[in-house]
Structure formats: structure tokens, C-alpha cells
XYZ file of C-alpha atoms in Angstrom:
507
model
C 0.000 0.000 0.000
C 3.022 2.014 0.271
C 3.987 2.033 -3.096
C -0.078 2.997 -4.035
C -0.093 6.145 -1.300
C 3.305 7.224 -3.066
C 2.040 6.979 -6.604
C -1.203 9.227 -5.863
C 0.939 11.788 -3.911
C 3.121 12.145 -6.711
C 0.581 11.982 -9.821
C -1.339 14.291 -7.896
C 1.765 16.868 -8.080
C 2.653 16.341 -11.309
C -0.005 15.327 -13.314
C 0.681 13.454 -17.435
C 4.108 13.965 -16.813
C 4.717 11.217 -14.795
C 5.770 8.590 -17.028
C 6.549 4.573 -16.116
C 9.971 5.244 -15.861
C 9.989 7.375 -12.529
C 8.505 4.126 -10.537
C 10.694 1.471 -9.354
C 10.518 -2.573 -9.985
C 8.150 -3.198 -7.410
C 5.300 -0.353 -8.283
C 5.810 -1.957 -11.415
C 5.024 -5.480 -10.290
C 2.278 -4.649 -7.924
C 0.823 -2.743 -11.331
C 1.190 -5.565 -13.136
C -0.891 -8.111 -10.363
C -3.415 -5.845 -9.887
C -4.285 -5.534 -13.763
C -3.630 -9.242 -14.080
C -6.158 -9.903 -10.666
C -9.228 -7.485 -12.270
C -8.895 -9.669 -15.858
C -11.839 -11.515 -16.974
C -11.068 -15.266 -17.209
C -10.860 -15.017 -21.352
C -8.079 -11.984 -20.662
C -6.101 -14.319 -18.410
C -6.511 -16.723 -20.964
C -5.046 -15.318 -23.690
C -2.388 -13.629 -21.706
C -0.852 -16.564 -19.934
C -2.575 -19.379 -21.182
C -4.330 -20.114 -17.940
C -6.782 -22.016 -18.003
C -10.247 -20.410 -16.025
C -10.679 -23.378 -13.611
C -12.737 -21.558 -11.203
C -15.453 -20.968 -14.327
C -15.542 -24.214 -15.250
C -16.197 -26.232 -11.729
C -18.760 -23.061 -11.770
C -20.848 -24.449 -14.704
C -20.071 -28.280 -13.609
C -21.662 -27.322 -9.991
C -24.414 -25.663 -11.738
C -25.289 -28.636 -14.060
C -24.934 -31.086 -11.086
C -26.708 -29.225 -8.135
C -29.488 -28.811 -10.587
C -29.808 -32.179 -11.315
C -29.936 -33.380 -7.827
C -32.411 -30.270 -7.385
C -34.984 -31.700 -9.731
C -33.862 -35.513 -8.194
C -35.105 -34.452 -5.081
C -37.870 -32.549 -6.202
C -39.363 -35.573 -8.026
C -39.160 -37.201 -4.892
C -40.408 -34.954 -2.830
C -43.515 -34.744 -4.851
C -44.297 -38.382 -4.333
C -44.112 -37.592 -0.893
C -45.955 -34.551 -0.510
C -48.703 -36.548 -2.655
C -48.383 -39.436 -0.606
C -48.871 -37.424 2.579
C -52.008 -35.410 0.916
C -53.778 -38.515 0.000
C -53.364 -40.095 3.492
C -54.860 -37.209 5.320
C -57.918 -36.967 2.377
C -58.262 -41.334 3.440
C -58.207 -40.959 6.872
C -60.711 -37.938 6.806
C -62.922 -40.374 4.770
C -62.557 -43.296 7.240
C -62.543 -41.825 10.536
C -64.630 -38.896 10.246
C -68.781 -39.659 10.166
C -70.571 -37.392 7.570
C -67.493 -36.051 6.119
C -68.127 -34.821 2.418
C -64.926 -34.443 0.769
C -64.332 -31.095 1.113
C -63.250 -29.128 4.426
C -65.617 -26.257 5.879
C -63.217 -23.141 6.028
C -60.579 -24.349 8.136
C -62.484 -27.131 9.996
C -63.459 -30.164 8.096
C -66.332 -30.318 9.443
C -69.676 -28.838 12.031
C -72.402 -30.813 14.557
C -74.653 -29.288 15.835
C -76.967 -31.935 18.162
C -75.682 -33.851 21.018
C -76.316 -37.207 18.977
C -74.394 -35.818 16.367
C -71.452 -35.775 18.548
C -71.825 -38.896 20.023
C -72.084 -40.874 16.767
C -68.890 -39.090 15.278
C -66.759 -39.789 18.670
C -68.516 -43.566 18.020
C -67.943 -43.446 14.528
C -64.349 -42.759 14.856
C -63.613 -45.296 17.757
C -65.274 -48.113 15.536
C -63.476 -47.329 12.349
C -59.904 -47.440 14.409
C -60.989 -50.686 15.164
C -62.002 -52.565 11.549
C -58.994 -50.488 10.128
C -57.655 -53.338 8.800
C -60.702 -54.281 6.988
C -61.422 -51.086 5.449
C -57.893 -49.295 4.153
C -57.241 -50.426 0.948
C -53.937 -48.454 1.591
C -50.583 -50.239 2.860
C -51.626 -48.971 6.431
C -51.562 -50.532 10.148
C -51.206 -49.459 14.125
C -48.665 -48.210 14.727
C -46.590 -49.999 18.254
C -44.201 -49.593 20.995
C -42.536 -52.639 22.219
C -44.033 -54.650 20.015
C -47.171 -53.939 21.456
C -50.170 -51.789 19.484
C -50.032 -48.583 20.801
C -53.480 -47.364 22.337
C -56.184 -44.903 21.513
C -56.511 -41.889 23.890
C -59.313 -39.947 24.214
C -59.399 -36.898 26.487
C -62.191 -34.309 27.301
C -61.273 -30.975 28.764
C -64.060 -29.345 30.592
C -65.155 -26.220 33.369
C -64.238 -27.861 36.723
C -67.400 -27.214 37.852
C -71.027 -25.124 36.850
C -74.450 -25.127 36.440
C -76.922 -23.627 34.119
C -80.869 -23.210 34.763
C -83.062 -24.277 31.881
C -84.013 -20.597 31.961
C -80.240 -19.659 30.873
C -81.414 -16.369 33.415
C -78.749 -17.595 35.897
C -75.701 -19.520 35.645
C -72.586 -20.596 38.333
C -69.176 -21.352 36.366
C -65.691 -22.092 37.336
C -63.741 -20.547 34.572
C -60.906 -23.395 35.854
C -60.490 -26.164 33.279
C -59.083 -29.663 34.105
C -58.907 -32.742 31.447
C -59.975 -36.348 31.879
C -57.866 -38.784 29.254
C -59.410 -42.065 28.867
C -57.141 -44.962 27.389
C -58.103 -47.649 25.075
C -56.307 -50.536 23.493
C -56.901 -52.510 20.056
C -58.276 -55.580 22.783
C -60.623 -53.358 24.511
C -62.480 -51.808 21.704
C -62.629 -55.091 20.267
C -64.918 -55.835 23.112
C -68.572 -55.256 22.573
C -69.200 -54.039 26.318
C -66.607 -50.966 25.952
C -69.005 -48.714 25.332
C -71.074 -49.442 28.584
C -68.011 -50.079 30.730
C -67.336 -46.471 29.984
C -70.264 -45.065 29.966
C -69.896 -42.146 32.750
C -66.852 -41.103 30.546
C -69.005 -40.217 27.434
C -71.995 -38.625 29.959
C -70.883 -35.280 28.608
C -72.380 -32.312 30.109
C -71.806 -30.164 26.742
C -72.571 -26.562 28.908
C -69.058 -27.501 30.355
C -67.347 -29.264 28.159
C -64.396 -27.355 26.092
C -63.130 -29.826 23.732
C -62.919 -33.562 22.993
C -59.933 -34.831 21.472
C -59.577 -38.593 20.217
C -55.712 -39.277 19.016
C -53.975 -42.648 17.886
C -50.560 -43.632 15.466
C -51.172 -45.151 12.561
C -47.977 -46.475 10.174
C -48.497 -46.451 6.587
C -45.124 -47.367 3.690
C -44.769 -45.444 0.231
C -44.770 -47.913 -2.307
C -44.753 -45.649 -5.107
C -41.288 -44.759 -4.699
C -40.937 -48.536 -6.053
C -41.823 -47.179 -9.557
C -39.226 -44.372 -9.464
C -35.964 -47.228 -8.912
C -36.042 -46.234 -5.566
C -36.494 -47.880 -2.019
C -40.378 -47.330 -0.494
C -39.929 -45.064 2.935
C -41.700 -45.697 6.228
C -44.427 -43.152 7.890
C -45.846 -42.955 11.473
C -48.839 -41.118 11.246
C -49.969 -38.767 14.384
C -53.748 -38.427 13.845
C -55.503 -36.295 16.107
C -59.762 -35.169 16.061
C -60.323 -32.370 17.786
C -64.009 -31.130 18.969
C -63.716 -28.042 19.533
C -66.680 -25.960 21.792
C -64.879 -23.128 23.343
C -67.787 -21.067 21.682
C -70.307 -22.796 23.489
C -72.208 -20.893 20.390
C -74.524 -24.988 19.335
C -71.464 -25.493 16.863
C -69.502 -27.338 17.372
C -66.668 -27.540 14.796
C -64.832 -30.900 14.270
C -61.253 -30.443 13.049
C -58.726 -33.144 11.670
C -55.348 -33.433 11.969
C -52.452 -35.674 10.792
C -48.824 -35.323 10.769
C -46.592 -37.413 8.846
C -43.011 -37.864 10.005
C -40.833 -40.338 8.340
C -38.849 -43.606 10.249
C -36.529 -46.270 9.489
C -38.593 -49.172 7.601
C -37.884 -52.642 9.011
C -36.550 -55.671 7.217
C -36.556 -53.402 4.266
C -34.935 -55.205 1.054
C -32.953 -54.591 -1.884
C -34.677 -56.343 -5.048
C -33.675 -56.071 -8.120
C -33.240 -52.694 -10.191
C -33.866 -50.820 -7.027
C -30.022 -51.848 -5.750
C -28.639 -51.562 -8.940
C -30.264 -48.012 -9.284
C -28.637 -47.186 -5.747
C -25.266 -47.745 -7.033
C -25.712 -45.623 -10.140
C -27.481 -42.784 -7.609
C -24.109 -43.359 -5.188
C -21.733 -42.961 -7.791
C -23.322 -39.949 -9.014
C -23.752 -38.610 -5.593
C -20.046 -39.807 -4.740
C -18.829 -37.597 -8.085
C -21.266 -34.340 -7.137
C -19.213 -34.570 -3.529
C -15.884 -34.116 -5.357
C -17.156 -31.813 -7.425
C -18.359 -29.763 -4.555
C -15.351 -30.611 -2.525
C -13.319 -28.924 -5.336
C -14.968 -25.702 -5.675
C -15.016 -25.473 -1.678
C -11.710 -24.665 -2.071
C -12.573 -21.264 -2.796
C -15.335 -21.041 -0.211
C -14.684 -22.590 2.920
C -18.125 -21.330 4.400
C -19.514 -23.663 1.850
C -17.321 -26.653 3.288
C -18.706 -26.021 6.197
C -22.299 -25.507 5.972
C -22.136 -28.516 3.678
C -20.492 -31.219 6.472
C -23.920 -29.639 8.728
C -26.578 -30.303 6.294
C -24.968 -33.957 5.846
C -25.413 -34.407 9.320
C -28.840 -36.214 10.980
C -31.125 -34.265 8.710
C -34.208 -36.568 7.616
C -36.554 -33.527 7.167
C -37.952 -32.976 3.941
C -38.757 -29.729 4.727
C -34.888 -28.760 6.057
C -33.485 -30.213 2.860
C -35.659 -28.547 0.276
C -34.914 -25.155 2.064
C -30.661 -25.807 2.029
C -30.842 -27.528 -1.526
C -32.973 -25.053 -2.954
C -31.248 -21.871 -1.436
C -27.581 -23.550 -2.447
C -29.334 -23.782 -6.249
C -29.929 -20.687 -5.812
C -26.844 -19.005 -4.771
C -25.235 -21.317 -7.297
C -26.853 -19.763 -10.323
C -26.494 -16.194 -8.970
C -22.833 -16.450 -8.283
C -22.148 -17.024 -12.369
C -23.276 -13.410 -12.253
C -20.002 -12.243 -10.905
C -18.255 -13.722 -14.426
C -20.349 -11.468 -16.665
C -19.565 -8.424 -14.418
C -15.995 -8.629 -16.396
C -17.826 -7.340 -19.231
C -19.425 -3.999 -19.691
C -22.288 -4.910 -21.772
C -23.404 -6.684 -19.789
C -23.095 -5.840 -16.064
C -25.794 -2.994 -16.183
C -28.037 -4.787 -14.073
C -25.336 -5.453 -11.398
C -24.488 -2.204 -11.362
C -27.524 -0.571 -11.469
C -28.715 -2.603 -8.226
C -25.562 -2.042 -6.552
C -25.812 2.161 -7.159
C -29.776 2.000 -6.293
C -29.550 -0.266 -3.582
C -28.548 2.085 -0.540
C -31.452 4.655 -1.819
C -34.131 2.035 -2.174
C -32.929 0.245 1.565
C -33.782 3.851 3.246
C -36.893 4.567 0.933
C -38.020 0.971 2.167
C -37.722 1.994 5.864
C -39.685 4.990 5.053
C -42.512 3.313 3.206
C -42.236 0.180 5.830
C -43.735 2.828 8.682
C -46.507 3.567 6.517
C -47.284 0.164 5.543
C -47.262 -1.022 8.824
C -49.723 1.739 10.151
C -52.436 0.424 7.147
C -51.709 -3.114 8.117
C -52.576 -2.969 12.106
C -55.273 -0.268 11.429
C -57.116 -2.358 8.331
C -56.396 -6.265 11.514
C -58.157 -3.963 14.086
C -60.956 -2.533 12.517
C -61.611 -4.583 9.223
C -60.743 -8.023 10.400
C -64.486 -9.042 12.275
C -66.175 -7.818 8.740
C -63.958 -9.351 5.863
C -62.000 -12.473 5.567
C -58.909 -11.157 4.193
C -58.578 -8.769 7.193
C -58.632 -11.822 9.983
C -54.931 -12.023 11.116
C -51.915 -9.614 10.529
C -50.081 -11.715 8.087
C -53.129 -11.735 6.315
C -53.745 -8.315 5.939
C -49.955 -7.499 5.080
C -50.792 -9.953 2.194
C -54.096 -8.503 1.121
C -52.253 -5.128 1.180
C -49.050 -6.358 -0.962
C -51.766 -7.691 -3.503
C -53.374 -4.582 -3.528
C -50.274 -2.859 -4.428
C -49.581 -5.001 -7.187
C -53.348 -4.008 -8.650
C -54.624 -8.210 -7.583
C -57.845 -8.960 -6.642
C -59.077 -5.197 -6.301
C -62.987 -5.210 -6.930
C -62.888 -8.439 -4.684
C -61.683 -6.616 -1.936
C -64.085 -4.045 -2.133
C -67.106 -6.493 -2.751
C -66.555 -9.057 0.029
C -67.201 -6.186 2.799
C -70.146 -7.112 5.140
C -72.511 -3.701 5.404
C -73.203 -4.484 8.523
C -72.150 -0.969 10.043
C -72.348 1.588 7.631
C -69.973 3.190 9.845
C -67.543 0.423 9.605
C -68.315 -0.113 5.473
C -67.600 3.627 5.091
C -63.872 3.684 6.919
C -63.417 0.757 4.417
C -63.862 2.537 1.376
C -61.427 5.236 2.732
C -58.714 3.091 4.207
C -58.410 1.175 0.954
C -58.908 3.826 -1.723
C -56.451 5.899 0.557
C -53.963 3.509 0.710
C -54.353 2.126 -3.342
C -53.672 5.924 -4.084
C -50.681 6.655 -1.984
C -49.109 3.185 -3.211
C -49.759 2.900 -6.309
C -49.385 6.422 -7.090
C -46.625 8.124 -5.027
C -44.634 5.157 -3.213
C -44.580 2.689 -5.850
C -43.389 5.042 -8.435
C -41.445 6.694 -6.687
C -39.325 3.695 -5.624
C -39.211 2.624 -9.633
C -38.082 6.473 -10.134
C -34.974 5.636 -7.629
C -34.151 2.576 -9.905
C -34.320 4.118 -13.000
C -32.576 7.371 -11.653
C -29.792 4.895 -10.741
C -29.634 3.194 -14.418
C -29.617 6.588 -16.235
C -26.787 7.246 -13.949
C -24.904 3.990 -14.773
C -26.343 4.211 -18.530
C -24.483 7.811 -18.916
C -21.333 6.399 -17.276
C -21.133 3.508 -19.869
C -21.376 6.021 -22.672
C -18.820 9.150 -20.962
C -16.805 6.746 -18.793
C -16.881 5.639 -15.608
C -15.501 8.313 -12.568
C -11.739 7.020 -11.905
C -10.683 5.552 -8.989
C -7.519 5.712 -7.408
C -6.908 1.765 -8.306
C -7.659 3.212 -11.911
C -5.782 6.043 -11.780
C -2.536 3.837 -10.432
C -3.202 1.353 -13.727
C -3.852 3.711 -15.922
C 0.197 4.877 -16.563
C 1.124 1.366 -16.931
C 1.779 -0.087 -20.199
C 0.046 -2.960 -21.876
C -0.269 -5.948 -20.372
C 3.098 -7.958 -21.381
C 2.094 -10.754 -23.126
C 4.418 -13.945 -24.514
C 5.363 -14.540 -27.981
C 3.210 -17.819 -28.280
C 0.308 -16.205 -27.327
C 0.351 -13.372 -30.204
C 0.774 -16.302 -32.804
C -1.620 -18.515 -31.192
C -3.961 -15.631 -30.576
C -6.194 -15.956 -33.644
C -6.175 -19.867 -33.324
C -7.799 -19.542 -29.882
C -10.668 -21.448 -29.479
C -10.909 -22.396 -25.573
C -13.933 -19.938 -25.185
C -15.874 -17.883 -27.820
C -14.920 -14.804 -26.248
C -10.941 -15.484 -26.670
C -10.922 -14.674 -30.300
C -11.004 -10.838 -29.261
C -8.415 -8.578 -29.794
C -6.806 -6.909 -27.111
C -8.058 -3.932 -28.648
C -11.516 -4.801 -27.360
C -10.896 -3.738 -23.967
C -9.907 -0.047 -24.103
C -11.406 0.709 -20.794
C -11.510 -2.037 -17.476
C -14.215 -1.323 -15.106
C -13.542 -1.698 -11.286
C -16.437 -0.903 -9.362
């Protein structure tokens, strides 16, 4: 750095007529690195002959990370089918009444006492002939080698009492649950039912919520068309009567999670192993490849070794595989910022990207205001207004011009009051969006571009790294490489003349 606080001093003081020859050996080499370091990989090329390694495992780790992006994204789609298709069958089995198609976000409402009681039935009766009715690859699920057991548990005021008159009433706002247990043996029995019948008295002024939950495992054949070895599934169902509104209805929700375990006695037939080896030795080959260009990032090494270890998540993996894809493709970016034709865009977000980050802020305040206003006094009269995350997402819609005369149409006029605020919280907010914020923050943008567009055709400002390069001669070049120059054929760029690049951009 020496040498570079010595050379602006004294071009500073005087000016063209500096020449090469007033700066010793070492300026000169430390010119010569830095102009060789900011060279595209076709300039290196044709300089020294070196060969752009770090473009090339680039392109290989593109083609190969994609593949096993669109590998596992096969995959996961059997699974996530797999997964919906359980939970649509067990809705079908184990809930009475059920008609295919959920009620908002309940599957589905009872609204008579009886109606309760044949559903909890229903459901206890099904678990038990499960074998006889799935025509799915499904069974109980067990611990110890023993079927684990059906719990049902009823959550309920600790105490109260309501006069037929409904005039009066004594509660105790305390809850406190009762869980009943039953095994595969038990509800077998016939005389279940009546050995347990104070359990199912239910006293439905006090009663909260009944939930009835039980493991089921199911295996993934499908995967057997795809080459590949079926996977294992414990299923965690849970039914859920909820009554907290104490309102006559009562809503009946469904729930089943899916997580994935080791299959048992699992074997290897066939095309399936031989399919294995082919998916190892590609897998084995993406590692090195990986391995090799991690020798430029060594964050990458090790946020690699941590996604290798224990994750079975489907979830986890998409995210990492998906994000490294990602990053993968965006990083060739950085190769066609050698070129000025084609680095606009980089440059343009890099010189607009400080203005738009405070604009942002700015707007953000704003944005936020319409949000909690809109969840606080829209949300009881429109469905898009119900929870903060979906208002934000309403309002981002909105911004884009989606779903507009919806949004107006769906309000309840209920309260004229309330249907009148509406009208001027959204066309208030529509106008200063759409209007002022969002074109103003596409002004900043294109501000930023003319900018960069009017550099491109004037020249850039000089830096001092510039301004140091610029008195140096041209890059020295060997005698084989003028000769071979025109035969060069190692990328389609490399056929250019040095001419080509009058001006190199650091930025």
C-alpha cells in the first residue's frame, strides 16, 4: 500500500508527466498483479494461457446441483402426494358425515348432542375394523411390540351449572382434562361402550373440547416405480371437537402429521439396488465436485459437512438444496460483471440499492400503520382482514393491482360506519401506493440506471486503483500467445483482440 499512497501523492503533483519510468521494480510489479487480478477469465486466458478453472467447476456445480435439485424434487412430490392422500383417506374413514371437502378451516360442524356422540362412536369403531377397510398399505402403529393405544381426552369447566331458563348460571372458569385410554383388545370388546359409559356422559354446557388421538404407520410404495427404495411413515392423527364457543357449533377439526422412520426388514430387489449404485456414484462424483470448488469457499465446506449431518426432514433439505441452487446460479453473475455490456443490471442494483434500503424503511412505517389499522378494525367484517399476516398480504396484492374489486365487494354492510372507513382506508392507501410510493421507488431505480447508462457512454468516474493502472503499459504478453492468438478457441470470447478492452471497469 506504500507504493499505491506514493504513486497518488506524486501523480497528484505532477499530473501526465509522470511517465513509467519514474517508478521502481516493485510499483511496477504490484501494477502488473493488480491488472492481471481485475482480468476476466478469457483476458487471463489469452495472456498466460491459464486455463479459467474456477469458471468451469462453476458451470459443472451448476449442471450437477441442478440435477440433484430436480432428483429431489421428483421425490419430494411423491411424498408430498403421498402425505395429501393419506390425510384426504383418513378424513374419509374416521370422520362420520365427512363430504370431501373441508368447511373453512375445519373439516367439518355438529350441531346436536347425537351428532357428537355418533362421530366420537364413529371414529372409535373405524380405528378398530382399520384393517378391513384401508385399501392403503396402512396398520397401528406400536411400541414394544405392542399396538399402541387410543386416547381420548375431554377438557371441561371444573365445575357449573346452568338453569333451563339460561337467566342464571354458576361457572368455574378453571379447566381440568380427563384422558381415557383404550387398546386394540378393549375396543374389540362389545361391552366398551357401557363399561365407559360415565366417561361419554358429557355435560356439553361444560365441556371445552374432545380430542380422540392414535398412530397409525403407513409405507410409500410408489417410490418402487421411481428405482427407488419405499420409505416408512408414522402417522400422528388427532380429532379435535372443539366448543370453546359454546355458540350450538360445534366444529370438528382433523389433523395428521406425517413424520418419516426407518422401515424394518426393508430389502434390496432387483433394479432398485442396482439403481442405488448408479445414484451413489453420481452422488459420490457431485461430492468431489463440490469438494473442489469449496476450495474457494470454505463457508460452503462447512455448511455442507452440517446439512450432511442427521437431517431426515424434507422440509430442512428442500430449504438448504434449494437456497444452495440458488446461490449457485447467482454467483455465475459475478463472471459477466468482467464485461461492460453486460453488467448494467449489477451495477444498477448495486448504485440504487442504498437509496431504495432507506426509501423501504420509510414506506415500511406507513405500511405497517395500514396493516394494524385495516387487523383492528376490518378483520371481524372481511375475511382477508382476519390475522396480521393476512392483511400485510391482502395489502401487498393490492399494491400489485390483484384482486381489487374483490376486496371491495366481500365487505359485510353491517355498520355503515364500519363499510364507510373501508372505502377510505383502501382507496387511501391504493392511491398513496400505487401512485406516489410505488413510483417513486421505480423512479430511484431508474434514476440509478440513467446514472450507470451515462457512465457507460462518458466513462466511468476514476478511482484511485484506476488512476494507479492507468500509466502502466500494456499488459506484457508472450510470444506464443500473439501467434496462437487468432487460433484460440478455448472460449468464444478469446478470439477478441486486445483492442476490445480499451477501458476495465472496477467498481
Amino acid at each position: 500500500m506504500d507504493f499505491f499512497v506514493r504513486f497518488n501523492e506524486t501523480f497528484d503533483s505532477r499530473g501526465s508527466t509522470v511517465t513509467s519510468q519514474d517508478f521502481s521494480a516493485e510499483e511496477e510489479a504490484l501494477r502488473e498483479d493488480l491488472r492481471y487480478y481485475f482480468m476476466s477469465p478469457c483476458e487471463k486466458y489469452r495472456m498466460r494461457r491459464k486455463v479459467p478453472w474456477k469458471l468451469g467447476v462453476q458451470i459443472l456445480k451448476i449442471i450437477m446441483v441442478t440435477t440433484q435439485l430436480v432428483l429431489f424434487g421428483l421425490n419430494n412430490q411423491l411424498v408430498i402426494s403421498y402425505k395429501e392422500e393419506n390425510s384426504m383417506t383418513f378424513k374419509n374413514l374416521f370422520l362420520k358425515g365427512y363430504t370431501g371437502t373441508d368447511e373453512d378451516d375445519y373439516s367439518r360442524a355438529v350441531y346436536s348432542q347425537q351428532d357428537v356422540y355418533d362421530c366420537v362412536f364413529f371414529a372409535i369403531d373405524q380405528y378398530a375394523l382399520l384393517k378391513n377397510l384401508s385399501v392403503g398399505p396402512v396398520s397401528y402403529a406400536q411400541d414394544d411390540s405392542e399396538v399402541s393405544p387410543l386416547v381420548i381426552c375431554k377438557q371441561h369447566y371444573r365445575r357449573g351449572s346452568v338453569h333451563s331458563s339460561y337467566e342464571s348460571n354458576d361457572i368455574d372458569p378453571e379447566t381440568e382434562t380427563v384422558c381415557l385410554t383404550l387398546d386394540i383388545k378393549t375396543i374389540e370388546d362389545k361391552e366398551w361402550k357401557m363399561a365407559n359409559a360415565s366417561f361419554f356422559n358429557l355435560d356439553f354446557y361444560r365441556l371445552v373440547n374432545l380430542r380422540i388421538s392414535f398412530r397409525l404407520n403407513g409405507i410409500n410404495l410408489q417410490t418402487i416405480r421411481s428405482h427407488e427404495l419405499p420409505d416408512c411413515y408414522e402417522f400422528f392423527i388427532t380429532i379435535t371437537f372443539d366448543n370453546q364457543g359454546h355458540s350450538g357449533k360445534m366444529k370438528v377439526y382433523f389433523d395428521s402429521e406425517a413424520i418419516s422412520i426407518a422401515c424394518k426388514n426393508c430389502k434390496n430387489i432387483g433394479t432398485v439396488q442396482k439403481n442405488k449404485r448408479y445414484l451413489l456414484v453420481f452422488d459420490v462424483f457431485v461430492i468431489v465436485t463440490c469438494l473442489t470448488s469449496a476450495v474457494l469457499c470454505t463457508r460452503s465446506i462447512v455448511l455442507a459437512i452440517k446439512l450432511l449431518q442427521s437431517l431426515t426432514s424434507y422440509d430442512v433439505c428442500s430449504i438448504f438444496l434449494g437456497t444452495s441452487t440458488l446461490l449457485v446460479w447467482v454467483g455465475v453473475i459475478r463472471y459477466l460483471g468482467y464485461f461492460q455490456k453486460y453488467n448494467v443490471l449489477i451495477l444498477t442494483m448495486r448504485a440504487a440499492f442504498p437509496k431504495v434500503l432507506r426509501f423501504c424503511c420509510c414506506a415500511g412505517m406507513i405500511y405497517l400503520g395500514y396493516t394494524f389499522c385495516g387487523w383492528i378494525v376490518l378483520g371481524p367484517y372481511h375475511e382477508k382482514f382476519e390475522g396480521l399476516s393476512r392483511v400485510a398480504e391482502c395489502l401487498f396484492s393490492l399494491v400489485n393491482g390483484d384482486d381489487m374489486f374483490a376486496t371491495f365487494a366481500q365487505f359485510q354492510e353491517k355498520s355503515t360506519l364500519v363499510w364507510l372507513f373501508s372505502r377510505v382506508y383502501l382507496y387511501s392507501f391504493i392511491s398513496l401506493f400505487i401512485y406516489m410510493v410505488l413510483s417513486l421507488f421505480i423512479a430511484l431505480i431508474t434514476d440509478s440506471y440513467e446514472t450507470i447508462k451515462n457512465y457507460q457512454e462518458n466513462g466511468f468516474p476514476m478511482t484511485d486503483l484506476q488512476r494507479f493502472l492507468k500509466r502502466y503499459r500494456d499488459f506484457p504478453s508472450s510470444e506464443s500467445c500473439k501467434e496462437q492468438e487468432a487460433k484460440c478457441s478455448f472460449v468464444c470470447c478469446c478470439n477478441r483482440l486486445e483492442g476490445d478492452e480499451d477501458v476495465l471497469l472496477i467498481s
